[in-house]
CSV table of C-alpha atoms in Angstrom, one decimal:
chain,number,residue,atom,x,y,z
W,114,MET,CA,27.5,0.6,-0.1
W,115,SER,CA,26.1,-0.7,-3.4
W,116,ALA,CA,22.9,-2.7,-3.8
W,117,HIS,CA,24.9,-5.7,-5.0
W,118,GLU,CA,26.8,-5.9,-1.7
W,119,LEU,CA,23.6,-6.4,0.3
W,120,PRO,CA,21.8,-9.7,0.8
W,121,PHE,CA,18.2,-8.4,0.4
W,122,PHE,CA,16.1,-7.0,-2.4
W,123,PHE,CA,15.4,-3.3,-3.0
W,124,THR,CA,11.7,-2.7,-3.7
W,125,TRP,CA,10.1,-1.2,-6.8
W,126,SER,CA,13.4,-1.1,-8.8
W,127,ALA,CA,15.8,-3.1,-10.9
W,128,GLN,CA,18.5,-4.0,-8.5
W,129,ASN,CA,21.2,-2.4,-10.8
W,130,ASP,CA,19.3,0.9,-10.4
W,131,ALA,CA,18.7,0.7,-6.6
W,132,PHE,CA,19.8,3.7,-4.5
W,133,PRO,CA,20.6,2.4,-1.0
W,134,VAL,CA,19.9,4.9,1.7
W,135,GLU,CA,21.8,4.1,4.9
W,136,ILE,CA,20.0,5.5,8.0
W,137,SER,CA,21.6,5.5,11.5
W,138,ALA,CA,19.4,7.8,13.5
W,139,GLY,CA,16.7,10.4,13.3
W,140,PHE,CA,15.2,13.3,15.3
W,141,GLY,CA,12.4,15.7,14.6
W,142,SER,CA,12.3,16.5,10.8
W,143,TYR,CA,15.7,14.9,10.1
W,144,PHE,CA,17.2,11.5,9.7
W,145,GLU,CA,21.0,10.9,9.7
W,146,THR,CA,23.4,8.7,7.7
W,147,PRO,CA,26.3,6.8,9.3
W,148,GLU,CA,28.6,9.5,7.9
W,149,GLY,CA,26.8,12.1,9.9
W,150,LEU,CA,24.9,13.7,7.0
W,151,ARG,CA,21.5,15.2,8.2
W,152,ILE,CA,18.7,14.8,5.7
W,153,LEU,CA,15.6,17.0,6.0
W,154,ASP,CA,12.8,14.6,5.5
W,155,LEU,CA,10.3,16.2,3.1
W,156,GLY,CA,8.8,12.8,2.3
W,157,SER,CA,8.1,11.5,5.8
W,158,LEU,CA,10.1,8.5,4.7
W,159,THR,CA,7.4,6.6,2.7
W,160,TYR,CA,4.7,9.0,3.9
W,161,GLN,CA,4.3,7.4,7.3
W,162,ALA,CA,6.5,9.6,9.7
W,163,ASN,CA,3.8,12.1,10.5
W,164,ALA,CA,5.1,12.6,14.1
W,165,GLY,CA,8.6,13.0,12.9
W,166,HIS,CA,11.7,11.0,13.9
W,167,GLY,CA,12.8,9.9,17.4
W,168,ASN,CA,9.6,10.7,19.2
W,169,GLN,CA,10.3,9.5,22.7
W,170,ARG,CA,6.7,9.2,23.8
W,171,ILE,CA,5.9,6.7,21.0
W,172,ILE,CA,9.2,4.8,21.6
W,173,GLU,CA,8.6,4.5,25.3
W,174,ALA,CA,5.0,3.3,24.7
W,175,VAL,CA,6.3,0.5,22.5
W,176,LYS,CA,9.0,-0.4,25.1
W,177,ASN,CA,6.5,-0.5,27.9
W,178,GLN,CA,4.1,-2.6,25.9
W,179,ALA,CA,6.9,-5.1,25.2
W,180,ASP,CA,7.5,-5.4,28.9
W,181,ARG,CA,3.8,-5.9,29.7
W,182,LEU,CA,2.5,-8.0,26.8
W,183,CYS,CA,4.5,-8.7,23.6
W,184,LEU,CA,2.8,-11.7,22.1
W,185,SER,CA,-0.9,-12.2,21.2
W,186,MET,CA,-3.2,-14.2,18.9
W,187,PRO,CA,-6.1,-13.1,16.8
W,188,SER,CA,-8.9,-14.0,19.3
W,189,ALA,CA,-7.1,-12.5,22.3
W,190,VAL,CA,-8.6,-9.5,24.1
W,191,TYR,CA,-6.3,-7.1,25.9
W,192,PRO,CA,-6.9,-3.5,27.1
W,193,GLU,CA,-4.8,-1.7,24.5
W,194,LYS,CA,-6.5,-3.6,21.6
W,195,VAL,CA,-9.9,-2.5,22.9
W,196,GLU,CA,-8.8,1.0,23.5
W,197,LEU,CA,-7.3,1.5,20.0
W,198,ALA,CA,-10.4,0.1,18.3
W,199,GLU,CA,-12.6,2.4,20.4
W,200,ARG,CA,-10.4,5.4,19.7
W,201,LEU,CA,-10.5,4.8,15.9
W,202,LEU,CA,-14.3,4.5,16.0
W,203,GLU,CA,-14.4,7.8,17.8
W,204,ILE,CA,-12.3,9.5,15.1
W,205,ALA,CA,-14.4,8.0,12.3
W,206,PRO,CA,-17.7,9.6,11.3
W,207,PRO,CA,-20.9,8.5,13.1
W,208,GLY,CA,-22.1,5.0,12.4
W,209,TYR,CA,-18.9,3.0,12.3
W,210,SER,CA,-19.0,0.1,14.7
W,211,LYS,CA,-16.1,-2.4,14.0
W,212,VAL,CA,-12.4,-2.4,13.3
W,213,PHE,CA,-10.5,-5.1,11.5
W,214,PHE,CA,-6.8,-4.9,12.2
W,215,THR,CA,-4.2,-5.7,9.5
W,216,LEU,CA,-0.4,-5.6,9.1
W,217,GLY,CA,-0.5,-2.4,6.9
W,218,GLY,CA,-2.3,-0.6,4.1
W,219,SER,CA,-2.0,-3.3,1.4
W,220,ASP,CA,-3.8,-6.0,3.4
W,221,ALA,CA,-6.3,-3.4,4.7
W,222,ASN,CA,-7.4,-2.9,1.1
W,223,GLU,CA,-7.2,-6.6,0.5
W,224,THR,CA,-9.4,-7.2,3.5
W,225,ALA,CA,-11.9,-4.5,2.5
W,226,LEU,CA,-12.2,-6.2,-0.9
W,227,LYS,CA,-12.9,-9.6,0.8
W,228,ILE,CA,-15.5,-8.0,3.1
W,229,ALA,CA,-17.2,-6.4,0.1
W,230,ARG,CA,-17.5,-9.7,-1.7
W,231,MET,CA,-18.8,-11.5,1.4
W,232,VAL,CA,-21.4,-8.8,2.2
W,233,THR,CA,-22.7,-8.1,-1.3
W,234,GLY,CA,-22.2,-11.5,-3.0
W,235,ARG,CA,-20.7,-9.7,-6.0
W,236,PHE,CA,-17.2,-10.3,-7.2
W,237,LYS,CA,-16.5,-7.1,-9.3
W,238,ALA,CA,-14.7,-4.0,-8.0
W,239,ILE,CA,-14.1,-0.6,-9.7
W,240,ALA,CA,-11.0,1.5,-9.1
W,241,ARG,CA,-9.3,4.3,-10.9
W,242,TYR,CA,-6.2,4.6,-13.1
W,243,ARG,CA,-3.5,6.8,-11.5
W,244,SER,CA,-4.1,5.0,-8.2
W,245,TYR,CA,-2.1,2.8,-5.9
W,246,HIS,CA,-3.7,0.5,-3.3
W,247,GLY,CA,-0.9,-1.8,-2.2
W,248,ALA,CA,1.5,-4.6,-3.1
W,249,THR,CA,-0.4,-7.7,-2.3
W,250,MET,CA,-2.2,-9.4,-5.2
W,251,GLY,CA,-5.7,-8.1,-4.5
W,252,ALA,CA,-4.4,-4.6,-3.7
W,253,ALA,CA,-2.1,-4.6,-6.7
W,254,SER,CA,-5.1,-5.7,-8.9
W,255,LEU,CA,-7.0,-2.6,-7.7
W,256,SER,CA,-4.0,-0.3,-8.4
W,257,GLY,CA,-4.1,1.6,-11.6
W,258,ASP,CA,-0.5,2.4,-12.2
W,259,TRP,CA,2.6,0.5,-13.5
W,260,ARG,CA,2.9,-1.6,-10.4
W,261,ARG,CA,-0.2,-3.6,-11.4
W,262,VAL,CA,1.0,-4.3,-14.9
W,263,ALA,CA,4.1,-6.2,-13.6
W,264,VAL,CA,2.0,-8.9,-11.9
W,265,GLU,CA,-0.9,-9.2,-14.3
W,266,PRO,CA,-3.1,-11.1,-14.7
W,267,GLY,CA,-4.4,-10.1,-11.3
W,268,LEU,CA,-7.7,-10.8,-9.7
W,269,PRO,CA,-10.6,-11.2,-12.1
W,270,GLY,CA,-13.4,-8.7,-11.9
W,271,VAL,CA,-11.4,-5.6,-11.2
W,272,LEU,CA,-12.3,-2.7,-13.6
W,273,HIS,CA,-10.4,0.6,-14.0
W,274,VAL,CA,-11.8,3.9,-15.0
W,275,LEU,CA,-9.9,7.0,-16.2
W,276,ASP,CA,-11.5,9.6,-14.1
W,277,ASP,CA,-11.2,13.4,-13.8
W,278,MET,CA,-11.5,14.3,-10.1
W,279,SER,CA,-11.8,18.0,-10.9
W,280,GLN,CA,-15.2,17.4,-12.5
W,281,SER,CA,-18.6,17.4,-10.7
W,282,ARG,CA,-19.5,13.8,-11.7
W,283,SER,CA,-17.3,10.7,-11.5
W,284,ARG,CA,-17.1,8.5,-14.6
W,285,ILE,CA,-17.3,5.6,-12.2
W,286,ALA,CA,-21.0,6.6,-11.8
W,287,ASP,CA,-21.4,6.2,-15.6
W,288,VAL,CA,-19.7,2.7,-15.5
W,289,LEU,CA,-22.0,1.6,-12.7
W,290,ASP,CA,-25.0,2.4,-14.8
W,291,TYR,CA,-23.9,-0.2,-17.3
W,292,GLU,CA,-21.8,-2.8,-15.3
W,293,GLY,CA,-23.4,-5.5,-13.2
W,294,ASN,CA,-22.1,-7.5,-10.1
W,295,VAL,CA,-20.1,-4.6,-8.7
W,296,GLY,CA,-19.6,-5.1,-5.0
W,297,ALA,CA,-17.3,-2.2,-4.2
W,298,VAL,CA,-15.7,1.0,-5.5
W,299,PHE,CA,-12.2,1.7,-4.2
W,300,VAL,CA,-10.7,5.2,-4.4
W,301,GLU,CA,-8.0,7.1,-2.7
W,302,SER,CA,-9.7,10.1,-1.0
W,303,VAL,CA,-6.9,12.2,-2.3
W,304,VAL,CA,-4.6,10.5,-4.8
W,305,GLY,CA,-1.1,10.4,-3.3
W,306,ALA,CA,1.9,8.9,-5.0
W,307,ASN,CA,0.3,9.3,-8.5
W,308,GLY,CA,0.3,13.0,-8.4
W,309,VAL,CA,-1.7,14.4,-5.4
W,310,LEU,CA,-5.0,14.7,-7.2
W,311,ILE,CA,-7.7,16.4,-5.2
W,312,PRO,CA,-11.4,15.8,-5.9
W,313,THR,CA,-14.2,18.3,-5.8
W,314,PRO,CA,-17.0,17.8,-3.2
W,315,GLU,CA,-19.4,17.3,-6.0
W,316,TYR,CA,-17.3,14.5,-7.5
W,317,MET,CA,-17.2,12.7,-4.1
W,318,ARG,CA,-21.0,13.1,-3.7
W,319,SER,CA,-21.6,11.6,-7.2
W,320,LEU,CA,-19.5,8.6,-6.1
W,321,ARG,CA,-21.6,8.2,-2.9
W,322,ASN,CA,-24.9,8.6,-4.7
W,323,ALA,CA,-23.9,6.1,-7.5
W,324,CYS,CA,-22.8,3.5,-5.0
W,325,ASP,CA,-26.0,3.8,-3.1
W,326,ALA,CA,-28.1,3.6,-6.2
W,327,HIS,CA,-26.4,0.4,-7.4
W,328,GLY,CA,-25.8,-1.3,-4.1
W,329,ALA,CA,-22.0,-1.1,-4.3
W,330,LEU,CA,-19.9,-0.4,-1.2
W,331,LEU,CA,-17.8,2.7,-1.2
W,332,VAL,CA,-14.2,2.3,0.2
W,333,PHE,CA,-12.0,5.2,0.8
W,334,ASP,CA,-8.3,4.4,0.9
W,335,GLU,CA,-6.8,6.7,3.5
W,336,VAL,CA,-3.5,4.8,3.8
W,337,LEU,CA,-1.3,7.7,2.6
W,338,VAL,CA,-3.5,10.6,3.5
W,339,GLY,CA,-5.0,9.6,6.8
W,340,PHE,CA,-4.1,10.8,10.3
W,341,GLY,CA,-3.5,14.5,9.7
W,342,ARG,CA,-1.7,14.6,6.4
W,343,THR,CA,-4.3,16.9,4.8
W,344,GLY,CA,-5.1,18.9,7.9
W,345,SER,CA,-7.9,16.7,9.1
W,346,TRP,CA,-8.0,13.2,10.7
W,347,PHE,CA,-9.1,11.8,7.3
W,348,ALA,CA,-8.8,13.4,3.9
W,349,PHE,CA,-12.4,12.6,2.9
W,350,GLU,CA,-13.6,14.9,5.7
W,351,HIS,CA,-12.8,17.8,3.5
W,352,PHE,CA,-15.6,16.7,1.1
W,353,GLU,CA,-18.4,15.9,3.6
W,354,VAL,CA,-18.9,12.4,2.2
W,355,ALA,CA,-18.5,9.2,4.2
W,356,PRO,CA,-17.7,5.8,2.8
W,357,ASP,CA,-18.8,2.3,3.9
W,358,MET,CA,-15.2,1.3,4.8
W,359,ILE,CA,-12.1,3.3,5.5
W,360,THR,CA,-8.7,1.6,5.0
W,361,CYS,CA,-5.7,2.8,7.1
W,362,GLY,CA,-2.0,2.1,7.5
W,363,LYS,CA,1.3,4.1,7.4
W,364,ALA,CA,0.7,7.1,9.8
W,365,LEU,CA,-1.7,5.1,11.9
W,366,THR,CA,1.5,4.2,14.0
W,367,ALA,CA,3.5,7.2,12.7
W,368,GLY,CA,5.8,4.5,11.3
W,369,TYR,CA,6.8,3.3,14.8
W,370,GLY,CA,5.0,0.0,14.5
W,371,VAL,CA,3.5,-2.4,11.9
W,372,LEU,CA,-0.2,-2.0,11.8
W,373,GLY,CA,-3.1,-1.2,9.5
W,374,ALA,CA,-6.9,-1.2,9.9
W,375,VAL,CA,-10.2,-1.3,8.2
W,376,LEU,CA,-12.9,0.8,9.8
W,377,VAL,CA,-16.3,-0.7,9.0
W,378,HIS,CA,-19.7,1.1,9.1
W,379,LYS,CA,-22.4,-0.8,11.1
W,380,ARG,CA,-24.5,-1.3,7.9
W,381,VAL,CA,-21.7,-3.5,6.6
W,382,ALA,CA,-20.5,-4.9,10.0
W,383,SER,CA,-23.9,-6.2,10.9
W,384,HIS,CA,-23.7,-8.8,8.1
W,385,PHE,CA,-21.2,-10.7,10.2
W,386,GLU,CA,-23.4,-11.0,13.2
W,387,SER,CA,-24.7,-14.3,11.7
W,388,ASN,CA,-22.3,-14.8,8.9
W,389,VAL,CA,-18.7,-16.0,9.1
W,390,LEU,CA,-16.0,-13.3,8.6
W,391,ALA,CA,-13.7,-15.5,6.6
W,392,SER,CA,-10.5,-13.5,7.2
W,393,GLY,CA,-7.7,-13.4,9.7
W,394,LEU,CA,-4.0,-12.9,10.4
W,395,THR,CA,-1.5,-14.5,12.8
W,396,HIS,CA,-0.3,-11.1,13.9
W,397,TYR,CA,-3.8,-9.5,14.0
W,398,ALA,CA,-3.6,-6.5,16.3
W,399,HIS,CA,0.0,-7.3,17.4
W,400,PRO,CA,0.6,-5.5,20.8
W,401,LEU,CA,3.6,-3.5,19.7
W,402,GLY,CA,1.9,-2.1,16.7
W,403,VAL,CA,-1.2,-1.3,18.8
W,404,ALA,CA,0.9,0.5,21.4
W,405,ALA,CA,2.6,2.5,18.7
W,406,ALA,CA,-0.7,3.5,17.2
W,407,LEU,CA,-2.2,4.5,20.5
W,408,ALA,CA,0.8,6.7,21.3
W,409,ALA,CA,0.8,8.2,17.8
W,410,LEU,CA,-2.8,9.2,18.1
W,411,LYS,CA,-2.1,10.9,21.4
W,412,VAL,CA,0.9,12.8,19.9
W,413,TYR,CA,-1.2,14.0,17.0
W,414,GLU,CA,-3.8,15.4,19.5
W,415,GLU,CA,-1.6,16.7,22.3
W,416,ASP,CA,0.8,18.4,19.9
W,417,GLY,CA,-1.9,19.8,17.6
W,418,LEU,CA,-0.2,18.2,14.6
W,419,ILE,CA,-3.4,17.9,12.5
W,420,GLU,CA,-4.1,21.6,13.0
W,421,ARG,CA,-0.5,22.3,12.3
W,422,ALA,CA,-0.7,20.7,8.9
W,423,ALA,CA,-3.6,23.0,8.1
W,424,GLU,CA,-1.7,26.1,9.4
W,425,LEU,CA,1.4,25.4,7.3
W,426,GLU,CA,-0.6,24.7,4.1
W,427,PRO,CA,-0.5,28.4,3.0
W,428,SER,CA,3.3,28.6,3.4
W,429,LEU,CA,3.8,25.5,1.3
W,430,ARG,CA,1.3,26.7,-1.3
W,431,ASP,CA,3.0,30.2,-1.5
W,432,ALA,CA,6.4,28.7,-2.1
W,433,LEU,CA,5.1,26.4,-4.8
W,434,ILE,CA,3.4,29.3,-6.6
W,435,GLU,CA,6.8,31.1,-6.6
W,436,TRP,CA,8.4,28.1,-8.3
W,437,ARG,CA,6.1,28.7,-11.3
W,438,ALA,CA,8.7,31.3,-12.3
W,439,LEU,CA,10.8,28.4,-13.5
W,440,GLU,CA,10.1,27.2,-17.0
W,441,THR,CA,10.2,23.5,-15.9
W,442,VAL,CA,7.6,23.9,-13.1
W,443,GLY,CA,4.0,23.5,-13.8
W,444,GLU,CA,0.8,23.3,-11.7
W,445,SER,CA,0.9,22.4,-8.0
W,446,ARG,CA,-1.8,20.9,-5.9
W,447,VAL,CA,-1.8,21.3,-2.1
W,448,LEU,CA,-3.9,20.1,0.8
W,449,GLY,CA,-2.5,20.3,4.3
W,450,LEU,CA,1.1,19.2,4.2
W,451,LEU,CA,0.8,17.2,1.0
W,452,SER,CA,1.7,18.7,-2.4
W,453,GLY,CA,2.2,17.5,-5.9
W,454,THR,CA,4.1,19.7,-8.4
W,455,GLU,CA,4.2,18.9,-12.1
W,456,LEU,CA,7.7,19.1,-13.5
W,457,HIS,CA,8.4,19.4,-17.3
W,458,LEU,CA,11.6,17.4,-17.3
W,459,SER,CA,12.9,14.6,-19.4
W,460,GLN,CA,13.1,11.1,-17.8
W,461,LYS,CA,16.9,11.5,-17.6
W,462,ALA,CA,16.5,14.7,-15.6
W,463,PHE,CA,13.9,13.1,-13.3
W,464,ARG,CA,16.4,10.4,-12.6
W,465,ARG,CA,19.0,13.0,-11.6
W,466,LEU,CA,16.7,14.9,-9.3
W,467,PRO,CA,16.9,12.6,-6.3
W,468,GLU,CA,20.7,12.8,-6.2
W,469,ALA,CA,20.5,16.6,-6.6
W,470,LEU,CA,18.2,16.7,-3.6
W,471,TRP,CA,20.3,14.3,-1.6
W,472,ARG,CA,23.4,16.4,-2.1
W,473,ARG,CA,21.5,19.3,-0.5
W,474,GLY,CA,20.4,17.2,2.4
W,475,VAL,CA,16.8,16.7,1.4
W,476,HIS,CA,14.6,13.7,0.9
W,477,ALA,CA,11.4,13.9,-1.2
W,478,HIS,CA,9.4,11.7,-3.5
W,479,VAL,CA,10.2,12.1,-7.2
W,480,LYS,CA,7.7,10.4,-9.5
W,481,PRO,CA,8.9,10.3,-13.1
W,482,GLY,CA,5.8,8.3,-14.3
W,483,PRO,CA,3.2,11.1,-13.7
W,484,GLY,CA,6.0,13.7,-13.9
W,485,VAL,CA,5.4,15.0,-10.3
W,486,LEU,CA,7.4,15.9,-7.3
W,487,VAL,CA,5.5,14.9,-4.1
W,488,LEU,CA,6.3,16.6,-0.8
W,489,SER,CA,4.9,15.3,2.5
W,490,PRO,CA,7.0,16.5,5.4
W,491,PRO,CA,6.4,15.4,9.0
W,492,LEU,CA,3.5,17.3,10.5
W,493,SER,CA,5.8,18.4,13.3
W,494,ILE,CA,8.1,20.3,11.0
W,495,GLU,CA,9.0,23.9,11.9
W,496,LEU,CA,8.1,26.7,9.5
W,497,GLU,CA,11.8,27.6,9.2
W,498,GLU,CA,12.7,24.0,8.4
W,499,LEU,CA,10.0,23.9,5.8
W,500,GLN,CA,11.1,27.1,4.1
W,501,GLU,CA,14.7,26.1,4.1
W,502,GLY,CA,13.9,22.7,2.6
W,503,LEU,CA,11.7,24.2,-0.1
W,504,ALA,CA,14.5,26.6,-1.1
W,505,LYS,CA,16.9,23.6,-1.4
W,506,VAL,CA,14.3,21.7,-3.5
W,507,ARG,CA,14.0,24.7,-5.8
W,508,GLU,CA,17.8,24.8,-6.2
W,509,ALA,CA,17.8,21.1,-7.1
W,510,ILE,CA,15.1,21.6,-9.8
W,511,GLU,CA,17.1,24.5,-11.2
W,512,GLU,CA,20.2,22.4,-11.3
W,513,VAL,CA,18.7,19.5,-13.3
W,514,SER,CA,16.8,22.0,-15.5
W,515,LYS,CA,20.1,23.8,-16.5
W,516,GLU,CA,21.8,20.5,-17.2
W,517,GLU,CA,19.0,19.6,-19.6
W,518,ALA,CA,19.0,23.0,-21.5
């Protein structure tokens, strides 16, 4: 079926270039098309399916919640809402005291930006180029890739810095030395869709120290990398630095419900004991999303999926090192079950790569802008499935490379 035959928009594409993907079912590391084609999901759909497809424990939890309580309102209190907030604060580092629930990652970042303005009284925010923080106007304004440009001018007061995360000092620290009225610094703990850029611990400490010195709040965007993707609950835990706010989405529910969250440290949350928190949503902590999140967190723990991501990292890394024998394959960056591999291909070859993958029964994230192939399989993937999928991805890269030669 072509995009023109369907009555809805396809996101992030000209409609003439859209590539409709019909999905009829899914189980484990695979999803299926109506024609019966099984696709190995090396992208976790859009990075959210950390528990895999068709997980009956999560599905049953959502069904049971619908039977008990399916509708709510922002001020309502019900047991699952309390339990999820408490569970998230247990997962967070010491000192976090409140959770603000959202509909997803975009408005989690939007909410964190609003909280920063209310708490600090400052309207400026700093973010990085090669970043993505969401599709709403505030989150898009924070984003540093092409998706921001399409809707400019965005929010006033957002500054972007071209930063090198492999260094020991962030350039954001230098900007803070000269810029005034900065209320918050937003960074992805590990950059995801823009190339899987992994910071050094020294870089992260320089961010924390600079924010402390200038009174700016530090926000770590964990929407893509949170909940086990990198082999820990949160990616920032690898660097032993904690932010003032943590934004979450995607794998919070493993994709089985619509929910995001902002985890807020008590030094920030205390401001609202006597000041109005001017933010809210009709579907704040919707019961079905909350049920999916509670069940997903249990699956991550009971099945050891976070540890599994760390255990499978060497196998993923070794395969990507072997790919370097291909002339078109460059550096790879890996943390847990998240990798970014630089491909030296023309834009035309990059556009052909998704189809070459699809013909081999593989779904992955091809990013022509930064010239990177991003892999992020479900944390439940079996080693044999991962190895088979990586072999097929290599075949696809070889195919489009030969066509280009």
